[in-house]
Short mmCIF file of C-alpha atoms and ligand atoms in Angstrom, two decimals:
data_model
loop_
_atom_site.label_atom_id
_atom_site.label_comp_id
_atom_site.label_asym_id
_atom_site.label_seq_id
_atom_site.Cartn_x
_atom_site.Cartn_y
_atom_site.Cartn_z
CA MET A 18 35.74 -34.03 3.35
CA ARG A 19 35.84 -34.41 7.14
CA LEU A 20 34.74 -30.79 7.44
CA SER A 21 31.73 -31.20 5.17
CA LEU A 22 30.74 -34.42 6.99
CA GLY A 23 30.90 -32.40 10.23
CA ILE A 24 28.63 -29.78 8.74
CA VAL A 25 26.18 -32.44 7.53
CA LEU A 26 26.05 -34.03 11.00
CA ALA A 27 25.63 -30.69 12.73
CA THR A 28 22.88 -29.72 10.30
CA ALA A 29 21.11 -33.05 10.86
CA LEU A 30 21.29 -32.64 14.65
CA LEU A 31 20.05 -29.07 14.38
CA ALA A 32 17.22 -30.14 12.12
CA GLN A 33 16.24 -32.83 14.63
CA GLY A 34 16.26 -30.27 17.46
CA THR A 35 14.18 -27.85 15.44
CA ALA A 36 11.75 -30.62 14.48
CA LEU A 37 11.21 -31.53 18.17
CA ALA A 38 10.73 -27.90 19.15
CA ALA A 39 8.49 -27.35 16.17
CA GLY A 40 6.34 -30.33 17.18
CA THR A 41 5.84 -28.89 20.65
CA ALA A 42 5.28 -25.41 19.29
CA ALA A 43 2.75 -26.74 16.77
CA GLU A 44 0.86 -28.33 19.66
CA LEU A 45 0.97 -25.05 21.61
CA TYR A 46 -0.36 -23.27 18.54
CA ARG A 47 -3.27 -25.72 18.26
CA GLN A 48 -4.06 -25.37 21.97
CA HIS A 49 -3.81 -21.61 22.38
CA CYS A 50 -3.82 -19.79 19.04
CA GLU A 51 -5.80 -21.76 16.46
CA THR A 52 -9.28 -20.66 17.55
CA CYS A 53 -8.52 -17.06 16.60
CA HIS A 54 -5.68 -17.35 14.08
CA GLY A 55 -7.15 -20.27 12.16
CA ALA A 56 -6.17 -23.79 11.19
CA GLY A 57 -2.91 -23.78 9.26
CA ARG A 58 -2.23 -20.20 10.60
CA LEU A 59 -4.32 -18.84 7.73
CA GLY A 60 -6.14 -16.30 9.92
CA GLY A 61 -9.61 -16.15 11.47
CA THR A 62 -10.87 -13.46 13.80
CA GLY A 63 -7.16 -12.77 14.34
CA PRO A 64 -4.66 -12.13 11.52
CA ALA A 65 -2.84 -14.85 9.55
CA LEU A 66 0.43 -15.95 11.19
CA LEU A 67 2.42 -17.15 8.17
CA PRO A 68 6.03 -16.03 7.54
CA GLU A 69 4.75 -13.82 4.70
CA SER A 70 2.32 -12.12 7.10
CA LEU A 71 4.99 -11.59 9.75
CA MET A 72 7.90 -10.53 7.60
CA ARG A 73 7.49 -6.83 8.36
CA ILE A 74 7.28 -7.42 12.11
CA LYS A 75 10.32 -7.89 14.34
CA ARG A 76 10.50 -11.16 16.29
CA ASP A 77 10.76 -9.21 19.55
CA GLU A 78 7.49 -7.51 18.81
CA VAL A 79 5.79 -10.85 18.14
CA ARG A 80 7.27 -12.25 21.38
CA GLN A 81 6.02 -9.26 23.32
CA THR A 82 2.56 -9.49 21.78
CA ILE A 83 2.22 -13.15 22.80
CA ARG A 84 3.51 -12.37 26.28
CA ASP A 85 1.62 -9.13 26.99
CA GLY A 86 -1.27 -9.16 24.52
CA ARG A 87 -2.35 -6.17 22.44
CA PRO A 88 -4.28 -3.32 24.04
CA ALA A 89 -7.71 -2.57 22.59
CA SER A 90 -7.83 -5.87 20.71
CA GLN A 91 -8.92 -9.44 21.41
CA MET A 92 -5.29 -10.57 21.66
CA ALA A 93 -4.89 -11.71 25.28
CA ALA A 94 -1.64 -11.85 27.29
CA PHE A 95 -0.19 -15.37 27.53
CA SER A 96 2.53 -14.61 30.12
CA GLY A 97 0.57 -16.47 32.81
CA VAL A 98 -0.03 -19.49 30.55
CA LEU A 99 3.22 -19.95 28.62
CA ASP A 100 6.77 -19.61 29.94
CA ASP A 101 9.53 -17.72 28.07
CA THR A 102 10.91 -20.87 26.41
CA GLN A 103 7.49 -21.87 25.13
CA ILE A 104 6.87 -18.36 23.82
CA ALA A 105 10.29 -18.34 22.10
CA GLY A 106 9.52 -21.75 20.52
CA LEU A 107 6.15 -20.49 19.35
CA VAL A 108 7.74 -17.40 17.76
CA ASP A 109 10.31 -19.59 15.91
CA TYR A 110 7.48 -21.82 14.72
CA LEU A 111 5.44 -18.88 13.37
CA TYR A 112 8.38 -17.68 11.28
CA GLN A 113 8.79 -21.15 9.69
CA PRO A 114 6.76 -21.99 6.57
CA PRO A 115 4.09 -24.64 7.28
CA LEU A 116 5.06 -28.21 6.33
CA GLN A 117 2.21 -28.23 3.84
CA PRO A 118 2.44 -25.09 1.67
CA PRO A 119 -0.81 -23.18 2.24
CA THR A 120 -3.29 -23.05 -0.60
CA TRP A 121 -6.13 -20.66 -1.40
CA THR A 122 -8.17 -21.90 -4.30
CA GLU A 123 -10.94 -20.32 -6.35
CA ALA A 124 -13.37 -22.36 -4.22
CA ASP A 125 -11.88 -20.84 -1.04
CA ILE A 126 -12.16 -17.35 -2.52
CA ARG A 127 -15.80 -17.95 -3.50
CA ALA A 128 -16.66 -19.41 -0.10
CA SER A 129 -15.27 -16.31 1.65
CA HIS A 130 -17.56 -13.93 -0.27
CA ARG A 131 -20.06 -12.07 1.94
CA LEU A 132 -22.76 -9.69 0.76
CA LEU A 133 -23.55 -7.35 3.65
CA ALA A 134 -26.03 -4.97 2.04
CA ASP A 135 -27.67 -4.61 -1.36
CA PRO A 136 -26.91 -1.21 -2.95
CA ALA A 137 -30.15 -1.48 -4.98
CA THR A 138 -32.10 -1.07 -1.71
CA LEU A 139 -30.03 1.94 -0.59
CA PRO A 140 -30.46 5.59 -1.61
CA ALA A 141 -28.41 6.49 -4.70
CA THR A 142 -27.49 9.96 -3.39
CA PRO A 143 -25.20 10.96 -0.51
CA GLN A 144 -26.98 10.70 2.85
CA HIS A 145 -24.40 12.50 5.00
CA GLY A 146 -24.79 16.17 4.09
CA ALA A 147 -21.09 16.67 3.26
CA ASP A 148 -19.56 17.31 -0.18
CA PRO A 149 -19.16 13.73 -1.53
CA LEU A 150 -16.13 14.75 -3.62
CA ASN A 151 -14.33 16.35 -0.73
CA LEU A 152 -14.55 13.44 1.69
CA PHE A 153 -11.37 11.91 3.05
CA VAL A 154 -10.96 8.20 3.68
CA VAL A 155 -8.43 7.94 6.51
CA VAL A 156 -6.73 4.66 7.48
CA GLU A 157 -6.05 4.57 11.21
CA ALA A 158 -3.46 1.80 11.25
CA GLY A 159 -2.80 1.69 15.01
CA ASP A 160 -6.06 -0.06 15.79
CA HIS A 161 -7.17 -1.05 12.28
CA HIS A 162 -10.00 1.40 11.72
CA VAL A 163 -11.14 3.67 8.92
CA VAL A 164 -12.45 7.20 9.45
CA ILE A 165 -14.58 8.99 6.86
CA LEU A 166 -13.91 12.69 7.27
CA ASP A 167 -15.83 15.70 5.97
CA GLY A 168 -13.13 17.58 4.05
CA ASP A 169 -14.76 21.01 4.54
CA ARG A 170 -15.44 20.91 8.28
CA PHE A 171 -12.70 18.38 9.11
CA GLU A 172 -15.15 16.43 11.27
CA PRO A 173 -15.41 12.63 11.21
CA LEU A 174 -18.68 11.38 9.72
CA THR A 175 -18.10 7.81 10.86
CA ARG A 176 -15.40 5.42 12.07
CA PHE A 177 -15.51 1.67 11.54
CA PRO A 178 -13.17 -1.34 12.03
CA SER A 179 -11.21 -2.54 9.01
CA HIS A 180 -9.60 -5.90 8.37
CA PHE A 181 -6.15 -6.29 9.93
CA ALA A 182 -3.38 -4.21 8.29
CA LEU A 183 -4.84 -2.41 5.29
CA HIS A 184 -2.09 -1.67 2.80
CA GLY A 185 -1.81 0.48 -0.32
CA GLY A 186 -4.20 3.27 -1.06
CA PRO A 187 -7.92 2.43 -1.03
CA LYS A 188 -9.28 2.83 -4.57
CA PHE A 189 -12.51 4.45 -5.75
CA SER A 190 -15.25 3.89 -8.32
CA PRO A 191 -15.11 6.57 -11.06
CA ASP A 192 -18.11 8.45 -9.57
CA GLY A 193 -16.58 8.41 -6.09
CA ARG A 194 -19.50 6.55 -4.49
CA TYR A 195 -17.65 3.32 -3.67
CA VAL A 196 -14.29 2.74 -2.03
CA TYR A 197 -12.35 -0.54 -2.12
CA PHE A 198 -9.87 -1.60 0.56
CA ALA A 199 -7.21 -4.36 0.52
CA SER A 200 -5.71 -5.85 3.68
CA ARG A 201 -2.34 -7.59 3.79
CA ASP A 202 -4.23 -10.78 4.76
CA GLY A 203 -6.04 -10.73 1.44
CA TRP A 204 -9.43 -9.30 2.46
CA ILE A 205 -11.00 -6.97 -0.07
CA SER A 206 -13.86 -4.77 1.18
CA LEU A 207 -16.40 -2.66 -0.70
CA TYR A 208 -17.84 0.38 1.12
CA ASP A 209 -20.64 2.73 0.04
CA LEU A 210 -19.64 6.34 0.83
CA HIS A 211 -23.11 7.69 0.02
CA ASN A 212 -24.69 5.54 2.72
CA LEU A 213 -21.65 5.03 4.97
CA THR A 214 -22.25 1.29 4.78
CA MET A 215 -20.07 -1.76 4.13
CA LEU A 216 -21.52 -3.68 1.18
CA ALA A 217 -19.37 -6.74 0.58
CA GLU A 218 -16.10 -8.48 1.28
CA ILE A 219 -14.10 -11.41 -0.03
CA ARG A 220 -10.74 -12.96 0.75
CA ALA A 221 -8.82 -12.90 -2.53
CA GLY A 222 -5.60 -14.40 -1.20
CA LEU A 223 -3.59 -15.20 1.89
CA ASN A 224 -1.10 -12.38 1.42
CA THR A 225 -2.10 -9.50 -0.80
CA ARG A 226 -0.19 -6.47 -2.08
CA ASN A 227 -2.86 -4.06 -3.31
CA LEU A 228 -5.80 -3.65 -5.65
CA ALA A 229 -6.76 -1.53 -8.65
CA VAL A 230 -10.17 -0.54 -10.03
CA SER A 231 -10.73 -0.31 -13.79
CA GLY A 232 -11.37 3.14 -15.30
CA ASP A 233 -14.93 2.10 -16.21
CA GLY A 234 -15.60 0.98 -12.62
CA LYS A 235 -16.50 -2.57 -13.63
CA TRP A 236 -13.54 -4.62 -12.41
CA VAL A 237 -11.27 -4.93 -9.42
CA LEU A 238 -7.84 -6.51 -9.90
CA VAL A 239 -6.00 -7.83 -6.84
CA GLY A 240 -2.25 -8.60 -6.77
CA ASN A 241 -1.10 -11.37 -4.42
CA TYR A 242 2.15 -12.67 -2.93
CA LEU A 243 0.55 -15.83 -1.51
CA PRO A 244 -0.49 -17.68 -3.51
CA GLY A 245 1.20 -15.51 -6.16
CA GLY A 246 -1.11 -14.33 -8.91
CA LEU A 247 -3.97 -12.05 -9.86
CA VAL A 248 -7.62 -12.19 -8.89
CA VAL A 249 -10.31 -10.44 -10.92
CA LEU A 250 -13.48 -9.41 -9.08
CA ASN A 251 -16.74 -7.87 -10.19
CA ALA A 252 -16.56 -4.31 -8.82
CA ARG A 253 -20.33 -4.18 -8.19
CA ASP A 254 -20.38 -6.84 -5.47
CA LEU A 255 -16.82 -8.30 -5.30
CA SER A 256 -17.94 -11.68 -6.65
CA LEU A 257 -15.09 -13.70 -8.15
CA VAL A 258 -14.58 -13.45 -11.90
CA GLY A 259 -11.39 -15.48 -12.09
CA HIS A 260 -7.89 -16.22 -10.88
CA LEU A 261 -4.87 -15.74 -13.15
CA ALA A 262 -1.56 -17.42 -12.41
CA THR A 263 1.51 -15.28 -13.14
CA PRO A 264 4.27 -17.71 -14.17
CA THR A 265 7.62 -16.61 -15.56
CA VAL A 266 8.47 -17.73 -19.13
CA GLN A 267 10.22 -20.71 -17.51
CA GLY A 268 6.91 -21.59 -15.83
CA VAL A 269 8.04 -20.64 -12.30
CA PRO A 270 5.20 -18.96 -10.37
CA SER A 271 5.83 -15.29 -9.68
CA ARG A 272 4.50 -13.12 -6.91
CA VAL A 273 2.77 -9.89 -7.87
CA SER A 274 4.35 -6.74 -6.44
CA ALA A 275 1.56 -4.36 -7.31
CA VAL A 276 -1.31 -3.70 -9.71
CA TYR A 277 -2.31 -0.33 -11.17
CA THR A 278 -5.04 1.02 -13.40
CA ALA A 279 -4.09 3.10 -16.44
CA PRO A 280 -7.42 4.69 -17.44
CA PRO A 281 -6.26 6.36 -20.71
CA ARG A 282 -4.97 2.94 -21.87
CA GLN A 283 -8.08 1.14 -20.55
CA SER A 284 -5.80 -1.38 -18.95
CA PHE A 285 -4.32 -2.72 -15.74
CA VAL A 286 -0.53 -2.71 -15.48
CA VAL A 287 1.06 -5.36 -13.28
CA ALA A 288 4.45 -5.32 -11.54
CA LEU A 289 5.88 -8.81 -11.03
CA LYS A 290 8.24 -9.66 -8.21
CA ASP A 291 9.93 -12.75 -9.65
CA ALA A 292 9.71 -12.28 -13.42
CA GLN A 293 11.58 -9.91 -15.69
CA GLU A 294 8.35 -8.78 -17.31
CA ILE A 295 5.59 -6.23 -17.03
CA TRP A 296 2.07 -7.40 -17.75
CA GLU A 297 -0.68 -5.27 -19.26
CA LEU A 298 -4.30 -6.50 -19.12
CA SER A 299 -6.81 -4.64 -21.24
CA TYR A 300 -10.23 -4.06 -19.73
CA ALA A 301 -11.73 -2.43 -22.84
CA GLY A 302 -15.08 -3.82 -24.07
CA GLN A 303 -15.63 -7.43 -23.02
CA PRO A 304 -12.20 -8.18 -21.54
CA ASP A 305 -10.62 -11.64 -21.56
CA PHE A 306 -7.87 -10.49 -19.16
CA LEU A 307 -5.20 -12.23 -21.20
CA PRO A 308 -1.91 -10.49 -20.50
CA ARG A 309 0.25 -8.63 -22.94
CA ARG A 310 3.71 -9.61 -21.64
CA ILE A 311 6.37 -6.94 -21.97
CA PRO A 312 9.83 -8.46 -21.49
CA ALA A 313 12.25 -6.42 -19.37
CA GLN A 314 16.00 -6.54 -18.77
CA ASP A 315 15.52 -6.54 -15.02
CA PHE A 316 12.99 -7.08 -12.23
CA LEU A 317 10.83 -3.96 -12.40
CA ASP A 318 8.72 -4.29 -9.30
CA ASP A 319 8.34 -0.67 -8.17
CA PHE A 320 7.20 1.92 -10.68
CA SER A 321 5.21 4.99 -11.57
CA PHE A 322 3.65 6.43 -14.74
CA THR A 323 4.03 9.64 -16.70
CA PRO A 324 0.88 11.86 -16.67
CA GLU A 325 -0.52 10.46 -19.94
CA TYR A 326 0.38 6.86 -18.96
CA ARG A 327 2.56 6.26 -22.02
CA TYR A 328 5.81 5.72 -20.12
CA LEU A 329 6.60 3.79 -17.02
CA LEU A 330 9.45 4.77 -14.70
CA ALA A 331 10.70 1.67 -12.94
CA THR A 332 13.30 0.93 -10.31
CA SER A 333 16.02 -1.22 -11.84
CA ARG A 334 19.00 -2.52 -9.90
CA LYS A 335 20.84 -3.36 -13.16
CA ALA A 336 20.51 0.21 -14.38
CA LYS A 337 21.71 1.32 -10.93
CA GLY A 338 18.58 3.34 -10.49
CA GLY A 339 15.69 3.72 -12.85
CA GLN A 340 14.63 2.63 -16.30
CA VAL A 341 12.04 4.17 -18.61
CA ILE A 342 9.78 1.77 -20.54
CA ASP A 343 7.58 2.85 -23.43
CA LEU A 344 4.30 1.04 -22.79
CA ASP A 345 3.19 1.48 -26.42
CA THR A 346 6.22 -0.22 -27.98
CA GLY A 347 7.41 -2.21 -24.97
CA ALA A 348 10.95 -0.84 -25.51
CA ALA A 349 13.31 0.29 -22.77
CA VAL A 350 13.86 3.96 -23.67
CA THR A 351 16.68 4.90 -21.32
CA ASP A 352 18.30 4.26 -17.96
CA ILE A 353 18.29 6.94 -15.29
CA PRO A 354 21.08 6.74 -12.74
CA LEU A 355 19.43 7.21 -9.36
CA PRO A 356 21.38 6.66 -6.15
CA GLY A 357 20.24 4.63 -3.13
CA MET A 358 16.80 3.01 -3.21
CA PRO A 359 14.38 5.33 -5.02
CA HIS A 360 10.75 4.61 -4.12
CA LEU A 361 9.29 5.41 -7.55
CA GLY A 362 5.85 4.13 -6.57
CA SER A 363 5.56 7.08 -4.17
CA GLY A 364 6.78 9.64 -6.69
CA ILE A 365 4.66 12.55 -7.93
CA TYR A 366 4.79 14.85 -10.94
CA TRP A 367 4.03 18.53 -11.42
CA GLN A 368 4.41 21.30 -13.98
CA ARG A 369 7.60 23.31 -13.70
CA LYS A 370 8.13 26.12 -16.17
CA GLN A 371 6.88 24.69 -19.48
CA GLY A 372 7.18 20.98 -18.76
CA TRP A 373 6.57 18.15 -16.37
CA VAL A 374 8.98 17.02 -13.68
CA PHE A 375 8.78 13.88 -11.58
CA ALA A 376 10.16 13.65 -8.04
CA THR A 377 10.80 10.49 -6.10
CA PRO A 378 11.62 9.91 -2.44
CA ASN A 379 14.39 7.49 -1.52
CA ILE A 380 14.03 4.89 1.23
CA SER A 381 17.76 4.41 1.81
CA GLN A 382 19.18 7.93 1.40
CA GLY A 383 18.10 11.37 2.50
CA LEU A 384 17.43 12.87 -0.89
CA ILE A 385 14.69 13.61 -3.38
CA SER A 386 15.56 13.05 -7.06
CA VAL A 387 13.82 15.29 -9.60
CA LEU A 388 13.64 14.20 -13.26
CA ASP A 389 12.65 16.08 -16.39
CA LEU A 390 9.90 14.01 -18.03
CA GLU A 391 10.80 15.12 -21.55
CA THR A 392 14.56 14.64 -21.60
CA TRP A 393 14.63 12.05 -18.76
CA ARG A 394 17.54 14.03 -17.33
CA LEU A 395 18.11 14.24 -13.60
CA VAL A 396 17.35 17.89 -12.86
CA LYS A 397 18.29 17.95 -9.21
CA GLU A 398 19.03 15.92 -6.10
CA ILE A 399 17.60 17.67 -3.07
CA PRO A 400 19.24 16.64 0.22
CA THR A 401 16.78 15.99 3.07
CA GLU A 402 17.15 15.22 6.78
CA GLY A 403 16.75 11.47 6.15
CA PRO A 404 15.23 8.79 3.88
CA GLY A 405 11.58 9.40 3.02
CA PHE A 406 8.53 7.34 2.08
CA PHE A 407 5.75 9.57 0.73
CA MET A 408 5.38 12.74 -1.36
CA ARG A 409 2.36 14.88 -2.13
CA SER A 410 1.35 18.10 -3.80
CA HIS A 411 -1.62 19.72 -5.54
CA ARG A 412 -1.87 21.86 -8.68
CA ASN A 413 -2.81 24.85 -6.45
CA SER A 414 0.05 24.34 -4.02
CA LYS A 415 3.42 26.06 -4.30
CA TYR A 416 5.07 23.18 -2.50
CA ALA A 417 5.68 19.47 -2.77
CA TRP A 418 5.57 17.95 0.71
CA THR A 419 7.80 15.06 1.68
CA ASP A 420 8.41 13.21 4.92
CA VAL A 421 11.61 12.07 6.60
CA PHE A 422 10.23 8.67 7.46
CA PHE A 423 13.38 6.99 8.73
CA GLY A 424 16.08 7.99 11.20
CA PRO A 425 16.40 10.43 14.08
CA ASN A 426 14.78 13.31 12.17
CA ASN A 427 11.60 11.47 11.31
CA ASP A 428 9.51 14.19 12.95
CA ALA A 429 10.34 16.57 10.07
CA ALA A 430 8.38 17.35 6.92
CA HIS A 431 10.06 19.27 4.11
CA LEU A 432 8.23 21.62 1.77
CA ILE A 433 10.00 21.83 -1.57
CA ASP A 434 9.35 24.88 -3.73
CA LYS A 435 8.09 23.34 -6.97
CA GLN A 436 9.78 25.95 -9.18
CA THR A 437 13.13 26.60 -7.48
CA LEU A 438 13.45 23.01 -6.23
CA GLU A 439 14.81 24.31 -2.93
CA ILE A 440 13.52 23.29 0.49
CA ALA A 441 11.46 26.35 1.41
CA HIS A 442 10.28 25.19 4.86
CA THR A 443 10.87 22.37 7.29
CA LEU A 444 8.05 21.73 9.76
CA ARG A 445 8.10 19.61 12.90
CA PRO A 446 4.36 19.14 13.55
CA MET A 447 4.81 17.08 16.76
CA PRO A 448 8.49 17.09 17.76
CA GLY A 449 9.78 13.57 18.47
CA LYS A 450 6.91 11.89 16.58
CA ASN A 451 7.00 10.59 13.02
CA ALA A 452 5.52 13.09 10.54
CA ALA A 453 4.38 11.16 7.48
CA HIS A 454 1.78 10.98 4.75
CA VAL A 455 0.05 14.13 3.39
CA GLU A 456 -3.08 14.62 1.27
CA PHE A 457 -4.71 17.84 0.02
CA THR A 458 -8.36 18.84 -0.06
CA ARG A 459 -9.93 18.83 -3.49
CA ASP A 460 -9.35 22.57 -4.02
CA GLY A 461 -5.82 22.37 -2.57
CA ARG A 462 -6.51 25.07 0.07
CA HIS A 463 -5.91 22.73 2.97
CA LEU A 464 -3.96 19.58 3.62
CA LEU A 465 -3.96 16.81 6.17
CA LEU A 466 -0.72 15.44 7.60
CA SER A 467 -0.43 12.17 9.56
CA VAL A 468 1.61 11.97 12.72
CA TRP A 469 2.34 8.27 12.77
CA ASP A 470 2.27 7.44 16.45
CA THR A 471 -0.07 5.54 18.77
CA GLU A 472 -0.73 8.95 20.32
CA GLY A 473 -0.58 10.66 16.97
CA ALA A 474 -2.87 13.00 15.12
CA LEU A 475 -4.18 14.19 11.83
CA ILE A 476 -3.09 17.80 11.49
CA VAL A 477 -4.97 20.17 9.20
CA TYR A 478 -2.91 22.97 7.64
CA ASP A 479 -3.75 25.95 5.49
CA SER A 480 -1.65 25.11 2.42
CA GLN A 481 -0.79 28.76 1.66
CA THR A 482 -0.12 30.25 5.10
CA LEU A 483 1.09 26.91 6.55
CA GLN A 484 -0.88 27.66 9.71
CA GLU A 485 -2.15 24.71 11.70
CA LEU A 486 -5.95 24.85 11.79
CA LYS A 487 -6.89 21.70 13.62
CA ARG A 488 -5.46 18.63 15.32
CA ILE A 489 -7.56 15.46 15.39
CA PRO A 490 -6.05 12.86 17.78
CA MET A 491 -5.63 9.44 16.12
CA ASN A 492 -3.84 6.13 16.63
CA LYS A 493 -1.18 5.88 13.90
CA PRO A 494 -3.11 7.50 11.05
CA SER A 495 -1.35 6.26 7.91
CA GLY A 496 -2.67 7.11 4.43
CA LYS A 497 -5.62 9.38 3.76
CA TYR A 498 -7.31 9.87 0.44
CA ASN A 499 -9.43 12.69 -0.93
CA VAL A 500 -12.25 11.32 -3.09
CA GLY A 501 -12.18 14.17 -5.67
CA ASN A 502 -8.39 14.11 -6.10
CA LYS A 503 -8.42 10.35 -6.44
CA ILE A 504 -11.15 10.01 -9.03
CA GLU A 505 -9.63 12.83 -11.10
CA PHE A 506 -6.18 11.20 -10.85
CA ALA A 507 -5.10 14.69 -9.87
CA GLU A 508 -1.59 16.01 -10.31
CA GLY A 509 0.45 15.70 -7.11
CA THR A 510 -1.33 12.74 -5.54
CA SER A 511 -0.87 8.95 -5.73
CA HIS A 512 -2.78 7.04 -8.38
FE1 DHE B 607 3.56 0.44 1.17
C1 DHE B 607 1.41 2.04 -1.00
C2 DHE B 607 4.78 -1.37 -1.45
C3 DHE B 607 5.86 -0.96 3.24
C4 DHE B 607 2.25 2.16 3.80
N1 DHE B 607 3.19 0.39 -0.84
C5 DHE B 607 2.23 1.09 -1.52
C6 DHE B 607 2.23 0.68 -2.89
C7 DHE B 607 3.18 -0.30 -3.01
C8 DHE B 607 3.78 -0.47 -1.73
C9 DHE B 607 3.55 -1.05 -4.28
C10 DHE B 607 1.37 1.28 -3.99
C11 DHE B 607 0.12 0.48 -4.12
C12 DHE B 607 -1.20 1.20 -3.94
O1 DHE B 607 -1.28 2.25 -3.29
O2 DHE B 607 -2.19 0.66 -4.43
N2 DHE B 607 5.10 -0.89 0.93
C13 DHE B 607 5.44 -1.48 -0.23
C14 DHE B 607 6.61 -2.31 -0.04
O3 DHE B 607 7.14 -3.04 -0.90
C15 DHE B 607 7.09 -2.11 1.34
C16 DHE B 607 8.40 -1.30 1.31
C17 DHE B 607 7.39 -3.42 2.09
C18 DHE B 607 6.20 -4.31 2.31
O4 DHE B 607 6.29 -5.13 3.20
O5 DHE B 607 5.19 -4.23 1.64
C19 DHE B 607 5.95 -1.27 1.92
N3 DHE B 607 3.98 0.56 3.17
C20 DHE B 607 4.95 -0.09 3.81
C21 DHE B 607 4.97 0.22 5.22
O6 DHE B 607 5.75 -0.27 6.09
C22 DHE B 607 3.95 1.25 5.45
C23 DHE B 607 4.67 2.54 5.82
C24 DHE B 607 2.98 0.85 6.56
C25 DHE B 607 2.03 -0.25 6.16
O7 DHE B 607 0.86 0.08 6.04
O8 DHE B 607 2.46 -1.36 5.94
C26 DHE B 607 3.32 1.35 4.06
N4 DHE B 607 2.12 1.85 1.36
C27 DHE B 607 1.74 2.43 2.53
C28 DHE B 607 0.68 3.40 2.26
C29 DHE B 607 0.45 3.37 0.88
C30 DHE B 607 1.36 2.38 0.34
C31 DHE B 607 -0.02 4.28 3.30
C32 DHE B 607 -0.52 4.23 0.07
C33 DHE B 607 0.18 5.50 -0.30
C34 DHE B 607 -0.68 6.46 -1.06
O9 DHE B 607 -0.63 7.63 -0.74
O10 DHE B 607 -1.39 6.09 -1.98
#
């Protein structure tokens, strides 16, 4: 009893101390940060500074940014204005949730909508002289820019600033004219690739996961962490159609992990973070966007589809690996024991012998798991030099490329022979620098690899001879997306 009283007193004293520090820090925030980062830390010209926005960033990095500023951005250095204790207090404050939970209502979403150009007044054909279906959209994460690259000459056509921290693959209209971007701060942007012009933007949430575009090109669905839920936009101009809450059956609000389009099913499929359910929203005809709720035995928040979109392969902790769900019947078909932390969302499939196999990287162990998509059996575990994040191939490529994203060997890229399932080559494009995401040209003859470093590069390879053809210096190029491969939902790329 005495012990618990001691704990209560200590907690109360600590809380009082924190409250005082928080008060001072809140004042410092108002004085020095609010103009750029917004009232309530919701973001402005600078990014949002809520715990959800900062959770991927180490406290030391935040401290250093406040102290020294960020090069090539408007973030100034505060070392001459704030002392170390004030900066430390400010950092603690930023990682605390605001006293009033932040809200972002339909009215806020509507008020954020900006039309920047009217596509009806713009030419309806490509104005850049390059093959519109072999363009690459490259996200340069280091300084938050996007490059549109001619995929035949490997020359940039244009480069423009994006919203802070784009995440997930940009998605395309079915004809490849429009590309849609989502930023972690909730900004959705619509860009016209024919005219190399930004058309519209809207802030769909305060912390967003990703977006999906319907197979008919009419709707954009956005999945949010904060406030949790789904936002439906009109794909033509990003105007708001509606907001859908995503409560569990007990009525507790759930965050959305990710949203996907399943064109053969004419539906969106939604991964929920806090509910043991998968949601499917039909967009056929005149959609009402009412969810079909598929109950699950576990939280299935990272998944991939089979080529015809009938089955879903999901990560399931209970099944100690993966679980296969039949989207037609809603039944769990089988469990697949997969070690470590498979990153099924980054998995790819290809044809091996007579059937399809699916391979997934693993973010906690250095191995690639390969599954047979007919029997669901684990065909092989391929050891790699460390945990990986992304995989890519192309129907005309002999190899599946995978990175070693984490650990001391993160400068390596493995090329797995798609038939023998052996590592055929290991490349080190820039020794000592992180080799990451790959994407092929539409015909599969070339591929682009990102070296994820502030002094990184996009490296162009011949996919058959593996010869390096070109090196384009870039600041942390992350994902890159070939228009043709994306709109065809081509084998070997992300969907
Ligand atoms: Fe991603 C795609 C989830 C961290 C870069 N990432 C995705 C997708 C999901 C996802 C669900 C597929 C959606 C899509 O493409 O529309 N990512 C997660 C996480 O849960 C995780 C582990 C933690 C988090 O905080 O979100 C995470 N992701 C990262 C990073 O740290 C990366 C490396 C850097 C960054 O930008 O934040 C990163 N994720 C990417 C990229 C894609 C992606 C480049 C698109 C891959 C593609 O080829 O399509």
